């Protein structure tokens, strides 16, 4: 979308960093929710990663560090987005906040 919209090379690079960091934050949050999420909100059984013996962020670095990592990656993604100097970045910034705080 940014390319079609005429984004500059610098804007594209900043948006790539935004997406990369936000995607990783999403995955870490997903790993966290698999351990402590509400099954009725998630729509799937919790602890499924543990039962399948998947290696997840909480397993590798612990829950506290995983929570900190979600916060840090989200902050870094928002900073990258701000570097893109978009005309109206508010919706993307609010999506980043939503994903960080999601419970499903």
PDB file of C-alpha atoms in Angstrom:
ATOM      1  CA  UNK A   1       0.000   0.000   0.000  1.00  0.00           C
ATOM      2  CA  UNK A   2       2.772   2.438   0.895  1.00  0.00           C
ATOM      3  CA  UNK A   3       4.590   1.770  -2.355  1.00  0.00           C
ATOM      4  CA  UNK A   4       1.438   2.296  -4.400  1.00  0.00           C
ATOM      5  CA  UNK A   5       0.758   5.443  -2.384  1.00  0.00           C
ATOM      6  CA  UNK A   6       4.097   6.906  -3.429  1.00  0.00           C
ATOM      7  CA  UNK A   7       6.133   6.362  -0.260  1.00  0.00           C
ATOM      8  CA  UNK A   8       9.789   7.300  -0.444  1.00  0.00           C
ATOM      9  CA  UNK A   9      12.588   4.787   0.057  1.00  0.00           C
ATOM     10  CA  UNK A  10      13.087   6.080   3.622  1.00  0.00           C
ATOM     11  CA  UNK A  11       9.389   5.799   4.374  1.00  0.00           C
ATOM     12  CA  UNK A  12       9.315   2.247   3.046  1.00  0.00           C
ATOM     13  CA  UNK A  13      12.294   1.316   5.217  1.00  0.00           C
ATOM     14  CA  UNK A  14      10.644   2.827   8.289  1.00  0.00           C
ATOM     15  CA  UNK A  15       7.376   1.032   7.547  1.00  0.00           C
ATOM     16  CA  UNK A  16       9.254  -2.240   7.101  1.00  0.00           C
ATOM     17  CA  UNK A  17      10.768  -1.804  10.574  1.00  0.00           C
ATOM     18  CA  UNK A  18       7.331  -0.942  11.968  1.00  0.00           C
ATOM     19  CA  UNK A  19       5.859  -4.124  10.504  1.00  0.00           C
ATOM     20  CA  UNK A  20       8.776  -6.350  11.491  1.00  0.00           C
ATOM     21  CA  UNK A  21       8.841  -5.213  15.112  1.00  0.00           C
ATOM     22  CA  UNK A  22       5.071  -5.185  15.476  1.00  0.00           C
ATOM     23  CA  UNK A  23       4.832  -8.672  13.969  1.00  0.00           C
ATOM     24  CA  UNK A  24       7.360  -9.991  16.459  1.00  0.00           C
ATOM     25  CA  UNK A  25       5.544  -8.265  19.342  1.00  0.00           C
ATOM     26  CA  UNK A  26       2.332  -9.928  18.135  1.00  0.00           C
ATOM     27  CA  UNK A  27       3.994 -13.354  18.175  1.00  0.00           C
ATOM     28  CA  UNK A  28       5.429 -12.900  21.669  1.00  0.00           C
ATOM     29  CA  UNK A  29       2.012 -11.735  22.910  1.00  0.00           C
ATOM     30  CA  UNK A  30       0.465 -14.805  21.276  1.00  0.00           C
ATOM     31  CA  UNK A  31       2.946 -17.026  23.128  1.00  0.00           C
ATOM     32  CA  UNK A  32       2.056 -15.280  26.394  1.00  0.00           C
ATOM     33  CA  UNK A  33      -1.674 -15.640  25.809  1.00  0.00           C
ATOM     34  CA  UNK A  34      -1.238 -19.352  25.174  1.00  0.00           C
ATOM     35  CA  UNK A  35      -0.048 -19.620  28.772  1.00  0.00           C
ATOM     36  CA  UNK A  36      -2.226 -17.133  30.632  1.00  0.00           C
ATOM     37  CA  UNK A  37      -5.052 -16.286  28.232  1.00  0.00           C
ATOM     38  CA  UNK A  38      -8.765 -16.861  28.668  1.00  0.00           C
ATOM     39  CA  UNK A  39      -9.801 -19.885  26.628  1.00  0.00           C
ATOM     40  CA  UNK A  40     -13.257 -18.457  25.960  1.00  0.00           C
ATOM     41  CA  UNK A  41     -11.760 -15.271  24.498  1.00  0.00           C
ATOM     42  CA  UNK A  42      -9.005 -17.021  22.563  1.00  0.00           C
ATOM     43  CA  UNK A  43     -11.334 -19.543  20.988  1.00  0.00           C
ATOM     44  CA  UNK A  44      -8.758 -22.283  21.463  1.00  0.00           C
ATOM     45  CA  UNK A  45      -7.372 -24.252  24.364  1.00  0.00           C
ATOM     46  CA  UNK A  46      -4.662 -22.568  26.409  1.00  0.00           C
ATOM     47  CA  UNK A  47      -1.408 -24.387  27.104  1.00  0.00           C
ATOM     48  CA  UNK A  48      -1.553 -25.941  23.625  1.00  0.00           C
ATOM     49  CA  UNK A  49       2.029 -24.830  22.909  1.00  0.00           C
ATOM     50  CA  UNK A  50       3.191 -26.559  26.093  1.00  0.00           C
ATOM     51  CA  UNK A  51       1.316 -29.746  25.228  1.00  0.00           C
ATOM     52  CA  UNK A  52       2.859 -29.714  21.757  1.00  0.00           C
ATOM     53  CA  UNK A  53       6.274 -28.963  23.279  1.00  0.00           C
ATOM     54  CA  UNK A  54       6.685 -25.833  21.186  1.00  0.00           C
ATOM     55  CA  UNK A  55       9.583 -23.578  22.050  1.00  0.00           C
ATOM     56  CA  UNK A  56       8.075 -20.171  22.790  1.00  0.00           C
ATOM     57  CA  UNK A  57       9.384 -16.864  24.080  1.00  0.00           C
ATOM     58  CA  UNK A  58       8.112 -17.401  27.650  1.00  0.00           C
ATOM     59  CA  UNK A  59       9.756 -20.813  27.617  1.00  0.00           C
ATOM     60  CA  UNK A  60      13.092 -19.391  26.452  1.00  0.00           C
ATOM     61  CA  UNK A  61      13.302 -16.058  28.297  1.00  0.00           C
ATOM     62  CA  UNK A  62      10.561 -16.310  30.921  1.00  0.00           C
ATOM     63  CA  UNK A  63       7.246 -14.584  31.347  1.00  0.00           C
ATOM     64  CA  UNK A  64       8.516 -11.312  32.813  1.00  0.00           C
ATOM     65  CA  UNK A  65      11.060 -10.776  30.063  1.00  0.00           C
ATOM     66  CA  UNK A  66       8.462 -11.754  27.439  1.00  0.00           C
ATOM     67  CA  UNK A  67       6.073  -9.099  28.739  1.00  0.00           C
ATOM     68  CA  UNK A  68       8.889  -6.547  28.677  1.00  0.00           C
ATOM     69  CA  UNK A  69       9.823  -7.610  25.149  1.00  0.00           C
ATOM     70  CA  UNK A  70       6.256  -7.032  23.908  1.00  0.00           C
ATOM     71  CA  UNK A  71       6.344  -3.522  25.375  1.00  0.00           C
ATOM     72  CA  UNK A  72       9.777  -2.719  23.970  1.00  0.00           C
ATOM     73  CA  UNK A  73       9.038  -4.045  20.491  1.00  0.00           C
ATOM     74  CA  UNK A  74       5.742  -2.172  20.369  1.00  0.00           C
ATOM     75  CA  UNK A  75       7.457   1.059  21.411  1.00  0.00           C
ATOM     76  CA  UNK A  76      10.183   0.528  18.811  1.00  0.00           C
ATOM     77  CA  UNK A  77       7.606  -0.210  16.120  1.00  0.00           C
ATOM     78  CA  UNK A  78       5.778   3.018  16.916  1.00  0.00           C
ATOM     79  CA  UNK A  79       9.041   4.970  16.815  1.00  0.00           C
ATOM     80  CA  UNK A  80       9.811   3.470  13.398  1.00  0.00           C
ATOM     81  CA  UNK A  81       6.365   4.488  12.216  1.00  0.00           C
ATOM     82  CA  UNK A  82       6.935   8.042  13.419  1.00  0.00           C
ATOM     83  CA  UNK A  83      10.176   8.104  11.397  1.00  0.00           C
ATOM     84  CA  UNK A  84       8.113   7.462   8.269  1.00  0.00           C
ATOM     85  CA  UNK A  85       6.585  10.938   8.643  1.00  0.00           C
ATOM     86  CA  UNK A  86       3.191   9.830   7.382  1.00  0.00           C
ATOM     87  CA  UNK A  87       0.427  12.387   7.108  1.00  0.00           C
ATOM     88  CA  UNK A  88      -2.014  10.480   9.342  1.00  0.00           C
ATOM     89  CA  UNK A  89      -0.276   7.666  11.305  1.00  0.00           C
ATOM     90  CA  UNK A  90      -2.848   7.630  14.125  1.00  0.00           C
ATOM     91  CA  UNK A  91      -4.709   4.499  13.003  1.00  0.00           C
ATOM     92  CA  UNK A  92      -1.501   2.468  12.698  1.00  0.00           C
ATOM     93  CA  UNK A  93      -0.319   3.723  16.091  1.00  0.00           C
ATOM     94  CA  UNK A  94      -3.615   2.698  17.678  1.00  0.00           C
ATOM     95  CA  UNK A  95      -3.378  -0.740  16.062  1.00  0.00           C
ATOM     96  CA  UNK A  96       0.073  -1.178  17.623  1.00  0.00           C
ATOM     97  CA  UNK A  97      -1.316  -0.300  21.062  1.00  0.00           C
ATOM     98  CA  UNK A  98      -4.287  -2.603  20.591  1.00  0.00           C
ATOM     99  CA  UNK A  99      -2.083  -5.550  19.620  1.00  0.00           C
ATOM    100  CA  UNK A 100       0.161  -5.016  22.631  1.00  0.00           C
ATOM    101  CA  UNK A 101      -2.780  -5.022  25.023  1.00  0.00           C
ATOM    102  CA  UNK A 102      -4.928  -7.665  23.351  1.00  0.00           C
ATOM    103  CA  UNK A 103      -6.321 -10.525  25.395  1.00  0.00           C
ATOM    104  CA  UNK A 104      -7.347 -12.750  22.516  1.00  0.00           C
TER     105      UNK A 104
END
